[in-house]
Structures are given as structure tokens and as C-alpha cells.
């Protein structure tokens, strides 16, 4: 009886090389920052710190400006994300399900904020905000950061609503369900995981937004990224900035874990039509 030879899978050396390069470029700098955050003494030319410890964690977390900046960043992110969802989700549903004049033009207009140099756009908006007394105010920063969430909160939910199984909606309507009941029971549950990912991306993007918070909010409104920049520019001790950097990674890690769960369920991919 003849045996069938099974060919061994070939190694993708190009992919392995790219993976190693990405590891070096991304992971190594992160490890260096983490090491700096837990080093009490690290002097050149030593490869490793001469003394490990959490002295600078204690000193950084004891600062009142760190906690006020963290509170400000979380408050801004929560308010901006909530307003963005309130404004953009109904608009996303309309773009996905309805036909109206200039629909395509309006839909692509949400890319305008990403198509031009951002700082120049912010300067122009700042000139308008100056006339409206919105400079160095909480709501001025909210409005400027709201612009940055439009891409996430329009494009991703539109794809999610378009990917909903229309046959299930039609079956529910044939069974006598009202349009609102169909939306809450059929449409929204299917689109919700992808919309949740869009909301989380908007929250994290707002948390890390720096240019608008600095240009519109300074000096009264200080967020964590703005505070970290001031630490880097004004503090001769690198450990302070390293500790703040690690703290700033926490929202990204949470977002990564959540988004990975959504991607594994296939909902995020369906939301983009995959």
C-alpha cells in the first residue's frame, strides 16, 4: 500500500524577519521605558540600572498635578465620547440605511479633518474660539476633540449597520414587530460589538489627543499627554516621564484586550464588510 508523503510547510522567512524587526522597533523601546520607570539609579555606561525600585513611582503619584491631569483626561474623554455617540450614531444609521441628497459628499466630508495638516486646522479653529471665549475652557477642548472622533464614530458604525442581516429584520417585521422594536431587538445587538469598538477607539484617541488640548486648553486645562510633555521639557529626571508614559499605556492595553475579543468574535470584521 503506497504511502502518501506529506510535504512539510515551508517557513516564511520574510515574515519572520519582519516580525523580528517589528519586535525590535516596538517592544525594545517599551522595555527601555518600563526599565527607566523602575530604576532608582541608572548611569552610563551600565547596561542595566545600578538600583531598581519604585521611588519615582511614589514621587510621581504623590504629585497633585498628576492626579488633576488624569482626572481631567478621563473627564474629557468620557464627555467627548458620550457627545460623539449621541451625535454620530444616528447620523451613521442614516448614512447606512437612507438615501438623501448629497449623501456621498457628506459622508466623505468627515475625512476632511484627517486630509489636511491638523495643526493648521487647529490654529484656524483657535482663532474662532478666541472670539467665542472658548480658549482655556473645558468645553472649548471638548469641541476641538470632538472633531477627532468623527472618523471613528461615523465610518465604523456605518459599516456595522450595513453588515446587519436584513433577512432577520424582514422576518421580525413580517411577524408584526414595530420599526423601533426591530431596531432594538435585531439591528442594534448585531451592530453593538463593532459600535462598542468604535466608542472605545474614540475614548482612547481622545485620551491621547495632545495638540488640541494644548492649543485650546492651555494653561488652565492640562491633560496627561500635555503634562508628560511638560515633564520631558522641564524635568531633568527622565524617570518622571517614564512613569507617566507607563500610566498612559493603560488605556491602550484595555482597548487592545477589548478589541481583540471583538475581533475574535468576528463582529468587528463583519462591521467592515469582511
XYZ file of N, CA and C in Angstrom:
822
model
N 0.848 -1.189 0.000
C 0.000 0.000 0.000
C 0.891 1.250 0.000
N 0.662 2.084 -0.975
C 1.535 3.251 -1.132
C 1.259 4.275 -0.039
N 2.319 4.842 0.442
C 2.172 5.886 1.453
C 2.237 7.253 0.771
N 1.441 8.143 1.291
C 1.388 9.495 0.729
C 2.311 10.390 1.539
N 3.271 10.959 0.849
C 4.218 11.838 1.532
C 3.561 13.193 1.784
N 3.653 13.625 3.010
C 3.083 14.918 3.388
C 4.193 15.962 3.361
N 4.007 16.960 2.516
C 5.029 17.999 2.391
C 5.065 18.859 3.646
N 6.260 19.095 4.119
C 6.411 19.952 5.292
C 6.144 21.408 4.919
N 5.435 22.116 5.769
C 5.181 23.527 5.453
C 6.482 24.329 5.420
N 6.582 25.173 4.407
C 7.792 25.988 4.268
C 7.748 27.154 5.241
N 8.903 27.471 5.757
C 8.994 28.603 6.680
C 8.941 29.917 5.892
N 8.153 30.812 6.390
C 8.058 32.131 5.782
C 9.135 33.016 6.397
N 10.339 32.926 5.828
C 11.468 33.650 6.405
C 11.287 35.156 6.301
N 10.653 35.608 5.233
C 10.420 37.050 5.092
C 9.503 37.544 6.210
N 8.441 36.772 6.481
C 7.541 37.146 7.567
C 8.218 37.106 8.921
N 9.079 36.111 9.118
C 9.802 36.006 10.385
C 10.732 37.205 10.580
N 11.410 37.600 9.502
C 12.319 38.755 9.594
C 11.541 40.020 9.922
N 10.400 40.222 9.248
C 9.594 41.401 9.522
C 9.072 41.386 10.953
N 8.680 40.206 11.445
C 8.201 40.106 12.819
C 9.305 40.463 13.813
N 10.520 39.999 13.540
C 11.642 40.327 14.418
C 11.950 41.826 14.393
N 11.899 42.422 13.196
C 12.162 43.857 13.084
C 11.112 44.651 13.853
N 9.830 44.269 13.693
C 8.763 44.954 14.425
C 8.938 44.799 15.930
N 9.368 43.608 16.343
C 9.601 43.376 17.770
C 10.675 44.306 18.301
N 11.751 44.423 17.538
C 12.852 45.296 17.967
C 12.404 46.752 18.005
N 11.669 47.184 16.970
C 11.277 48.593 16.853
C 10.235 48.979 17.894
N 9.313 48.068 18.213
C 8.192 48.403 19.098
C 8.450 47.973 20.533
N 8.852 46.716 20.713
C 8.937 46.159 22.065
C 10.150 46.690 22.815
N 11.293 46.774 22.152
C 12.519 47.194 22.848
C 12.382 48.596 23.448
N 11.907 49.605 22.701
C 11.723 50.917 23.345
C 10.767 50.890 24.530
N 9.712 50.067 24.427
C 8.780 49.954 25.552
C 9.467 49.352 26.770
N 10.309 48.343 26.547
C 11.041 47.738 27.659
C 12.001 48.739 28.296
N 12.599 49.572 27.466
C 13.521 50.578 28.000
C 12.759 51.571 28.876
N 11.570 52.006 28.422
C 10.776 52.959 29.199
C 10.342 52.333 30.523
N 9.886 51.073 30.478
C 9.478 50.385 31.707
C 10.666 50.260 32.659
N 11.836 49.940 32.114
C 13.027 49.817 32.953
C 13.377 51.155 33.602
N 13.291 52.243 32.819
C 13.548 53.555 33.391
C 12.572 53.867 34.526
N 11.312 53.435 34.388
C 10.306 53.770 35.405
C 10.552 53.059 36.733
N 11.296 51.938 36.711
C 11.548 51.197 37.953
C 13.026 51.234 38.333
N 13.742 52.224 37.822
C 15.168 52.344 38.177
C 15.371 53.569 39.049
N 15.943 53.344 40.201
C 16.296 54.468 41.071
C 17.601 55.131 40.623
N 18.536 54.307 40.137
C 19.824 54.822 39.660
C 20.182 54.052 38.388
N 20.460 54.784 37.302
C 20.887 54.147 36.047
C 21.835 55.113 35.341
N 23.118 54.835 35.449
C 24.117 55.730 34.895
C 24.888 55.039 33.766
N 25.182 55.835 32.773
C 26.004 55.365 31.659
C 27.407 55.029 32.169
N 28.048 53.966 31.681
C 27.701 53.100 30.545
C 27.055 51.779 30.966
N 26.489 51.704 32.144
C 25.905 50.444 32.613
C 24.715 50.053 31.733
N 24.642 48.755 31.375
C 23.542 48.255 30.544
C 22.260 48.167 31.354
N 22.353 47.817 32.600
C 21.188 47.696 33.480
C 21.296 48.722 34.608
N 20.162 49.094 35.194
C 20.200 50.055 36.306
C 21.051 49.544 37.468
N 21.725 50.465 38.131
C 22.502 50.092 39.309
C 21.599 49.834 40.509
N 20.400 50.409 40.474
C 19.470 50.220 41.609
C 18.036 50.258 41.090
N 17.311 49.164 41.341
C 15.899 49.104 40.986
C 15.057 49.574 42.172
N 13.848 50.024 41.876
C 12.948 50.446 42.941
C 11.788 51.247 42.385
N 10.864 51.608 43.258
C 9.662 52.349 42.869
C 9.659 53.753 43.471
N 10.862 54.284 43.708
C 10.956 55.616 44.307
C 10.271 56.663 43.438
N 10.510 56.605 42.126
C 9.956 57.635 41.248
C 8.463 57.413 40.985
N 7.994 56.162 41.118
C 6.550 55.932 41.075
C 5.884 56.638 42.256
N 6.452 56.467 43.423
C 5.890 57.110 44.609
C 5.937 58.629 44.495
N 7.050 59.151 43.999
C 7.188 60.592 43.877
C 6.232 61.161 42.820
N 6.079 60.430 41.713
C 5.190 60.908 40.651
C 3.731 60.861 41.085
N 3.330 59.741 41.688
C 1.931 59.589 42.108
C 1.595 60.467 43.308
N 2.603 60.996 43.987
C 2.347 61.905 45.105
C 2.091 63.333 44.642
N 2.320 63.602 43.365
C 2.129 64.958 42.841
C 0.647 65.212 42.567
N 0.158 66.331 43.018
C -1.251 66.678 42.812
C -1.550 66.980 41.347
N -0.551 67.530 40.614
C -0.811 67.867 39.217
C -0.994 66.616 38.360
N -0.382 65.496 38.751
C -0.572 64.248 38.018
C -2.018 63.772 38.159
N -2.549 63.786 39.368
C -3.918 63.318 39.592
C -4.942 64.262 38.980
N -4.678 65.565 39.025
C -5.614 66.503 38.403
C -5.604 66.351 36.889
N -4.405 66.092 36.304
C -4.326 65.878 34.858
C -5.015 64.574 34.463
N -4.858 63.528 35.285
C -5.517 62.258 34.996
C -7.033 62.412 35.068
N -7.512 63.111 36.105
C -8.950 63.351 36.229
C -9.478 64.154 35.055
N -8.711 65.173 34.635
C -9.122 65.989 33.500
C -9.179 65.165 32.219
N -8.178 64.314 31.986
C -8.152 63.483 30.776
C -9.334 62.517 30.740
N -9.611 61.872 31.878
C -10.733 60.936 31.922
C -12.069 61.652 31.748
N -12.201 62.830 32.358
C -13.449 63.587 32.220
C -13.668 64.028 30.776
N -12.619 64.562 30.158
C -12.725 64.989 28.764
C -13.057 63.808 27.855
N -12.381 62.688 28.055
C -12.608 61.520 27.200
C -14.035 61.018 27.340
N -14.553 60.979 28.570
C -15.913 60.497 28.788
C -16.944 61.434 28.157
N -16.777 62.738 28.363
C -17.746 63.703 27.819
C -17.690 63.720 26.293
N -16.491 63.759 25.727
C -16.349 63.800 24.270
C -16.918 62.533 23.635
N -16.620 61.368 24.211
C -17.112 60.114 23.648
C -18.635 60.038 23.734
N -19.215 60.463 24.859
C -20.675 60.443 25.009
C -21.345 61.384 24.004
N -20.825 62.595 23.858
C -21.397 63.533 22.893
C -21.231 63.026 21.466
N -20.071 62.447 21.176
C -19.835 61.918 19.839
C -20.812 60.795 19.510
N -21.044 59.903 20.469
C -22.005 58.820 20.243
C -23.406 59.371 20.056
N -23.788 60.354 20.850
C -25.122 60.941 20.760
C -25.350 61.607 19.413
N -24.313 62.240 18.881
C -24.448 62.959 17.613
C -24.237 62.033 16.413
N -23.210 61.194 16.491
C -22.763 60.462 15.309
C -23.521 59.170 15.040
N -23.963 58.461 16.068
C -24.615 57.170 15.824
C -25.914 57.311 15.040
N -26.798 58.273 15.373
C -27.973 58.461 14.497
C -27.581 58.839 13.075
N -26.538 59.672 12.943
C -26.072 60.045 11.604
C -25.525 58.828 10.863
N -24.797 57.966 11.570
C -24.250 56.764 10.948
C -25.367 55.844 10.457
N -26.425 55.719 11.243
C -27.565 54.887 10.817
C -28.208 55.472 9.569
N -28.337 56.799 9.531
C -28.921 57.442 8.354
C -28.048 57.218 7.118
N -26.735 57.344 7.269
C -25.838 57.112 6.137
C -25.909 55.661 5.666
N -26.098 54.739 6.580
C -26.091 53.317 6.232
C -27.398 52.859 5.598
N -28.526 53.458 5.997
C -29.819 52.903 5.603
C -30.677 53.825 4.734
N -30.349 55.095 4.624
C -31.238 56.039 3.948
C -30.546 56.667 2.751
N -31.369 57.104 1.798
C -30.887 57.851 0.646
C -31.392 59.281 0.759
N -30.476 60.245 0.606
C -30.847 61.650 0.673
C -29.849 62.454 -0.157
N -30.186 63.671 -0.546
C -29.299 64.461 -1.410
C -27.923 64.676 -0.783
N -26.896 64.604 -1.612
C -25.505 64.838 -1.221
C -25.034 63.859 -0.148
N -25.627 62.675 -0.105
C -25.266 61.689 0.919
C -23.792 61.314 0.831
N -23.313 60.982 -0.366
C -21.921 60.561 -0.524
C -20.958 61.694 -0.195
N -21.292 62.906 -0.638
C -20.431 64.058 -0.368
C -20.334 64.320 1.132
N -21.458 64.264 1.820
C -21.457 64.488 3.262
C -20.682 63.385 3.983
N -20.856 62.153 3.507
C -20.184 61.023 4.152
C -18.666 61.178 4.072
N -18.163 61.539 2.893
C -16.718 61.670 2.732
C -16.195 62.971 3.327
N -17.090 63.918 3.622
C -16.630 65.169 4.227
C -16.067 64.943 5.627
N -16.442 63.832 6.272
C -15.910 63.550 7.604
C -14.427 63.191 7.565
N -13.891 62.951 6.359
C -12.462 62.725 6.218
C -11.684 64.030 6.140
N -12.398 65.157 6.019
C -11.717 66.436 5.797
C -10.760 66.765 6.928
N -11.164 66.455 8.166
C -10.308 66.761 9.303
C -9.026 65.962 9.318
N -8.999 64.820 8.585
C -7.801 63.994 8.533
C -7.009 64.216 7.250
N -7.601 64.939 6.293
C -6.966 65.092 4.984
C -6.023 66.285 4.914
N -6.082 67.177 5.886
C -5.253 68.378 5.871
C -4.371 68.400 7.110
N -3.276 69.171 7.060
C -2.421 69.281 8.256
C -3.231 69.704 9.465
N -3.179 68.893 10.504
C -4.070 69.095 11.649
C -3.763 70.379 12.396
N -2.490 70.697 12.559
C -2.151 71.858 13.381
C -2.642 73.153 12.734
N -2.555 73.234 11.406
C -3.070 74.413 10.725
C -4.565 74.565 10.913
N -5.285 73.448 10.869
C -6.725 73.478 11.106
C -7.030 73.918 12.529
N -6.231 73.443 13.480
C -6.452 73.811 14.877
C -6.202 75.303 15.109
N -5.209 75.857 14.435
C -4.930 77.286 14.582
C -6.107 78.109 14.071
N -6.677 77.690 12.946
C -7.833 78.399 12.404
C -9.022 78.310 13.356
N -9.243 77.124 13.921
C -10.350 76.958 14.871
C -10.079 77.766 16.138
N -8.821 77.814 16.568
C -8.475 78.580 17.774
C -8.798 80.056 17.600
N -8.602 80.583 16.384
C -8.934 81.988 16.138
C -10.429 82.234 16.315
N -11.246 81.267 15.898
C -12.699 81.388 16.077
C -13.062 81.250 17.556
N -12.435 80.270 18.223
C -12.723 80.047 19.642
C -12.326 81.253 20.489
N -11.293 81.968 20.050
C -10.868 83.155 20.793
C -11.973 84.209 20.809
N -12.671 84.344 19.696
C -13.777 85.300 19.626
C -14.978 84.837 20.453
N -15.100 83.539 20.647
C -16.232 82.974 21.393
C -15.902 82.747 22.866
N -14.707 83.175 23.298
C -14.266 82.996 24.693
C -14.219 81.526 25.109
N -13.799 80.667 24.183
C -13.698 79.238 24.472
C -12.255 78.775 24.695
N -11.288 79.683 24.531
C -9.893 79.325 24.774
C -9.679 79.120 26.274
N -8.904 78.087 26.607
C -8.582 77.756 28.006
C -9.819 77.408 28.810
N -10.807 76.764 28.144
C -12.018 76.310 28.832
C -12.223 74.821 28.575
N -12.924 74.182 29.485
C -13.214 72.758 29.358
C -14.003 72.475 28.082
N -15.055 73.255 27.829
C -15.913 72.998 26.681
C -15.230 73.351 25.369
N -14.280 74.272 25.409
C -13.507 74.533 24.206
C -12.691 73.321 23.799
N -12.065 72.665 24.774
C -11.300 71.450 24.487
C -12.231 70.320 24.059
N -13.408 70.233 24.682
C -14.376 69.207 24.283
C -14.729 69.355 22.811
N -15.027 70.566 22.380
C -15.419 70.791 20.988
C -14.291 70.462 20.019
N -13.057 70.846 20.360
C -11.946 70.587 19.444
C -11.633 69.094 19.393
N -11.775 68.386 20.503
C -11.517 66.948 20.489
C -12.660 66.169 19.864
N -13.843 66.751 19.870
C -14.992 66.097 19.240
C -14.757 65.902 17.745
N -14.047 66.845 17.129
C -13.755 66.745 15.694
C -12.942 65.488 15.403
N -12.020 65.149 16.280
C -11.163 63.995 16.057
C -11.861 62.654 16.170
N -13.059 62.617 16.750
C -13.776 61.343 16.906
C -14.701 61.039 15.735
N -14.911 62.002 14.829
C -15.910 61.823 13.773
C -15.583 60.642 12.870
N -14.304 60.464 12.556
C -13.924 59.376 11.658
C -14.285 58.020 12.256
N -13.953 57.824 13.544
C -14.274 56.555 14.208
C -15.782 56.368 14.355
N -16.468 57.410 14.802
C -17.864 57.279 15.196
C -18.848 57.407 14.038
N -18.349 57.705 12.852
C -19.204 57.698 11.661
C -18.892 56.490 10.792
N -17.652 56.336 10.400
C -17.307 55.306 9.419
C -17.481 53.891 9.963
N -17.014 53.623 11.150
C -17.122 52.260 11.681
C -18.574 51.871 11.951
N -19.393 52.696 12.637
C -20.797 52.318 12.812
C -21.572 52.201 11.505
N -21.233 53.022 10.489
C -21.899 52.882 9.193
C -21.668 51.481 8.638
N -20.423 51.031 8.672
C -20.107 49.684 8.199
C -20.829 48.630 9.034
N -20.951 48.871 10.341
C -21.627 47.908 11.213
C -23.110 47.811 10.870
N -23.774 48.939 10.672
C -25.199 48.923 10.336
C -25.434 48.304 8.956
N -24.499 48.523 8.024
C -24.650 47.926 6.701
C -24.469 46.416 6.727
N -23.733 45.915 7.708
C -23.451 44.481 7.780
C -24.533 43.691 8.494
N -25.529 44.371 9.065
C -26.601 43.676 9.773
C -27.392 42.820 8.783
N -27.786 41.622 9.207
C -28.540 40.701 8.366
C -29.957 41.245 8.139
N -30.227 41.716 6.938
C -31.533 42.307 6.632
C -32.661 41.271 6.680
N -32.329 40.006 6.428
C -33.364 38.967 6.441
C -33.982 38.811 7.823
N -33.162 38.943 8.858
C -33.699 38.858 10.213
C -34.611 40.049 10.514
N -34.244 41.212 10.025
C -35.102 42.385 10.216
C -36.428 42.209 9.489
N -36.368 41.709 8.263
C -37.593 41.500 7.495
C -38.480 40.443 8.158
N -37.864 39.400 8.707
C -38.635 38.365 9.394
C -39.335 38.937 10.621
N -38.648 39.803 11.347
C -39.253 40.418 12.521
C -40.410 41.330 12.124
N -40.247 42.082 11.031
C -41.339 42.954 10.580
C -42.528 42.125 10.095
N -42.251 41.004 9.405
C -43.337 40.129 8.947
C -44.100 39.536 10.122
N -43.390 39.361 11.264
C -44.045 38.826 12.464
C -44.831 39.884 13.218
N -44.803 41.119 12.730
C -45.592 42.181 13.350
C -44.820 43.133 14.239
N -43.493 43.027 14.292
C -42.703 43.919 15.141
C -42.679 45.328 14.554
N -42.788 46.303 15.420
C -42.716 47.696 15.001
C -41.261 48.052 14.655
N -41.052 49.126 13.865
C -39.680 49.504 13.480
C -38.744 49.710 14.669
N -39.239 50.353 15.736
C -38.382 50.575 16.901
C -38.012 49.255 17.566
N -38.961 48.339 17.638
C -38.691 47.023 18.234
C -37.676 46.253 17.388
N -37.791 46.359 16.059
C -36.825 45.699 15.178
C -35.424 46.251 15.407
N -35.328 47.575 15.574
C -34.018 48.189 15.776
C -33.394 47.707 17.079
N -34.174 47.741 18.184
C -33.607 47.390 19.491
C -33.348 45.890 19.632
N -34.147 45.073 18.981
C -34.038 43.623 19.170
C -33.176 42.933 18.121
N -33.094 43.497 16.920
C -32.382 42.832 15.829
C -31.158 43.633 15.377
N -31.397 44.894 14.999
C -30.327 45.692 14.389
C -29.221 46.020 15.385
N -29.603 46.609 16.504
C -28.594 47.072 17.458
C -27.765 45.939 18.050
N -28.350 44.797 18.461
C -27.494 43.725 19.001
C -26.434 43.233 18.017
N -26.752 43.207 16.720
C -25.760 42.754 15.742
C -24.658 43.789 15.534
N -25.041 45.061 15.576
C -24.051 46.123 15.335
C -23.303 46.533 16.598
N -23.834 46.164 17.781
C -23.300 46.672 19.046
C -21.817 46.369 19.280
N -21.313 45.145 19.015
C -19.881 44.912 19.284
C -18.962 45.832 18.487
N -19.276 46.044 17.215
C -18.454 46.923 16.401
C -18.594 48.372 16.846
N -19.816 48.776 17.198
C -20.021 50.132 17.715
C -19.260 50.302 19.023
N -19.260 49.266 19.862
C -18.503 49.318 21.107
C -17.022 49.531 20.855
N -16.485 48.866 19.831
C -15.079 49.074 19.482
C -14.838 50.502 19.018
N -15.779 51.067 18.242
C -15.650 52.455 17.785
C -15.675 53.421 18.965
N -16.559 53.155 19.926
C -16.638 54.003 21.118
C -15.337 53.945 21.899
N -14.785 52.749 22.049
C -13.545 52.600 22.801
C -12.373 53.265 22.087
N -12.318 53.126 20.764
C -11.270 53.792 19.999
C -11.384 55.309 20.124
N -12.607 55.812 20.133
C -12.811 57.255 20.302
C -12.364 57.709 21.685
N -12.682 56.913 22.706
C -12.280 57.260 24.070
C -10.761 57.301 24.190
N -10.103 56.275 23.668
C -8.646 56.208 23.771
C -7.998 57.314 22.940
N -8.533 57.546 21.720
C -7.985 58.607 20.893
C -8.108 59.969 21.544
N -9.234 60.210 22.225
C -9.418 61.475 22.940
C -8.473 61.561 24.133
N -8.282 60.452 24.828
C -7.390 60.436 25.987
C -5.967 60.831 25.592
N -5.531 60.405 24.397
C -4.161 60.680 23.966
C -4.038 61.959 23.138
N -5.140 62.603 22.813
C -5.088 63.799 21.975
C -4.289 64.888 22.675
N -3.358 65.492 21.968
C -2.431 66.441 22.588
C -2.517 67.842 21.989
N -2.516 67.938 20.660
C -2.392 69.246 20.015
C -3.562 70.162 20.359
N -4.791 69.633 20.228
C -5.958 70.446 20.536
C -6.032 70.814 22.003
N -5.715 69.845 22.876
C -5.753 70.111 24.317
C -4.731 71.171 24.702
N -3.569 71.149 24.043
C -2.543 72.145 24.354
C -2.882 73.509 23.777
N -3.301 73.546 22.490
C -3.537 74.820 21.823
C -4.788 75.519 22.347
N -5.850 74.757 22.594
C -7.112 75.352 23.032
C -7.189 75.440 24.555
N -6.631 74.467 25.259
C -6.836 74.394 26.704
C -5.816 75.099 27.559
N -4.594 75.268 27.073
C -3.538 75.856 27.906
C -3.873 77.306 28.250
N -3.506 77.720 29.468
C -2.793 76.970 30.518
C -3.724 76.336 31.546
N -5.031 76.662 31.509
C -5.926 76.175 32.563
C -6.226 74.684 32.447
N -6.396 74.185 31.237
C -6.753 72.788 31.024
C -5.485 72.008 30.707
N -5.117 71.080 31.587
C -3.899 70.279 31.393
C -4.246 68.808 31.479
N -4.056 68.097 30.380
C -4.325 66.667 30.322
C -3.036 65.895 30.574
N -3.164 64.569 30.660
C -1.983 63.741 30.909
C -0.933 63.850 29.802
N -1.295 63.787 28.511
C -0.249 63.946 27.488
C 0.436 65.307 27.553
N -0.342 66.377 27.815
C 0.257 67.707 27.926
C 1.191 67.771 29.132
N 0.781 67.156 30.233
C 1.632 67.126 31.415
C 2.918 66.355 31.148
N 2.826 65.246 30.411
C 4.025 64.468 30.117
C 4.998 65.275 29.273
N 4.489 66.057 28.319
C 5.363 66.903 27.505
C 6.087 67.920 28.387
N 5.356 68.505 29.334
C 5.995 69.469 30.237
C 7.040 68.794 31.117
N 6.779 67.541 31.523
C 7.765 66.792 32.301
C 9.039 66.582 31.480
N 8.867 66.209 30.213
C 10.021 65.942 29.359
C 10.825 67.222 29.128
N 10.114 68.343 28.945
C 10.800 69.602 28.636
C 11.428 70.256 29.865
N 10.794 70.074 31.030
C 11.210 70.846 32.199
C 11.897 70.034 33.284
N 11.705 68.705 33.293
C 12.271 67.887 34.353
C 13.591 67.271 33.897
N 14.666 67.458 34.621
C 15.937 66.836 34.236
C 15.989 65.341 34.541
N 15.001 64.837 35.272
C 15.000 63.420 35.664
C 14.075 62.657 34.724
N 14.637 61.726 33.975
C 13.886 61.016 32.954
C 12.852 60.060 33.556
N 13.059 59.613 34.790
C 12.146 58.651 35.387
C 10.715 59.191 35.524
N 10.568 60.495 35.740
C 9.223 61.060 35.843
C 8.438 60.830 34.549
N 9.053 61.158 33.435
C 8.389 60.966 32.141
C 8.144 59.488 31.862
N 9.067 58.612 32.298
C 8.891 57.180 32.084
C 7.679 56.654 32.840
N 7.499 57.099 34.072
C 6.344 56.669 34.861
C 5.046 57.142 34.203
N 5.018 58.397 33.751
C 3.819 58.905 33.078
C 3.545 58.149 31.784
N 4.586 57.775 31.071
C 4.411 57.014 29.837
C 3.746 55.670 30.118
N 4.204 54.986 31.154
C 3.603 53.695 31.512
C 2.142 53.882 31.907
N 1.846 54.945 32.651
C 0.452 55.215 33.023
C -0.406 55.472 31.791
N 0.170 56.137 30.792
C -0.586 56.433 29.579
C -0.830 55.191 28.730
N -0.055 54.132 28.942
C -0.278 52.910 28.173
C -1.509 52.133 28.647
N -1.947 52.362 29.859
C -3.032 51.551 30.427
C -4.297 51.607 29.578
N -4.789 52.795 29.153
C -5.991 52.802 28.299
C -5.799 52.023 27.006
N -4.611 52.107 26.412
C -4.358 51.362 25.171
C -4.410 49.859 25.401
N -3.869 49.404 26.528
C -3.899 47.971 26.825
C -5.325 47.489 27.011
N -6.138 48.276 27.710
C -7.549 47.909 27.895
C -8.262 47.860 26.550
N -8.008 48.874 25.709
C -8.625 48.907 24.387
C -8.190 47.718 23.542
N -6.909 47.352 23.631
C -6.392 46.225 22.862
C -7.063 44.925 23.273
N -7.216 44.715 24.583
C -7.853 43.482 25.066
C -9.302 43.418 24.602
N -10.029 44.530 24.753
C -11.436 44.539 24.354
C -11.580 44.333 22.842
N -10.779 45.065 22.059
C -10.886 44.970 20.611
C -10.517 43.570 20.133
N -9.563 42.940 20.792
C -9.193 41.572 20.406
C -10.343 40.612 20.643
N -11.086 40.815 21.716
C -12.256 39.968 21.969
C -13.300 40.174 20.879
N -13.469 41.416 20.442
C -14.437 41.696 19.390
C -13.984 41.097 18.068
N -12.682 41.246 17.762
C -12.171 40.681 16.521
C -12.292 39.172 16.520
N -12.005 38.528 17.659
C -12.122 37.069 17.726
C -13.540 36.600 17.511
N -14.524 37.423 17.933
C -15.913 37.029 17.733
C -16.360 37.204 16.300
N -15.552 37.903 15.479
C -15.902 38.120 14.079
C -16.764 39.325 13.843
N -17.244 39.972 14.889
C -18.158 41.100 14.719
C -17.459 42.304 14.123
N -16.240 42.533 14.545
C -15.530 43.696 14.046
C -15.257 43.532 12.559
N -14.872 42.336 12.151
C -14.625 42.083 10.741
C -15.894 42.231 9.910
N -17.032 41.724 10.423
C -18.300 41.885 9.715
C -18.677 43.339 9.596
N -18.320 44.133 10.605
C -18.657 45.549 10.561
C -17.979 46.267 9.421
N -16.820 45.757 8.969
C -16.135 46.344 7.839
C -16.445 45.620 6.539
N -17.433 44.727 6.606
C -17.833 44.045 5.398
C -16.971 42.860 5.041
N -16.120 42.394 5.954
C -15.229 41.281 5.671
C -15.961 39.955 5.832
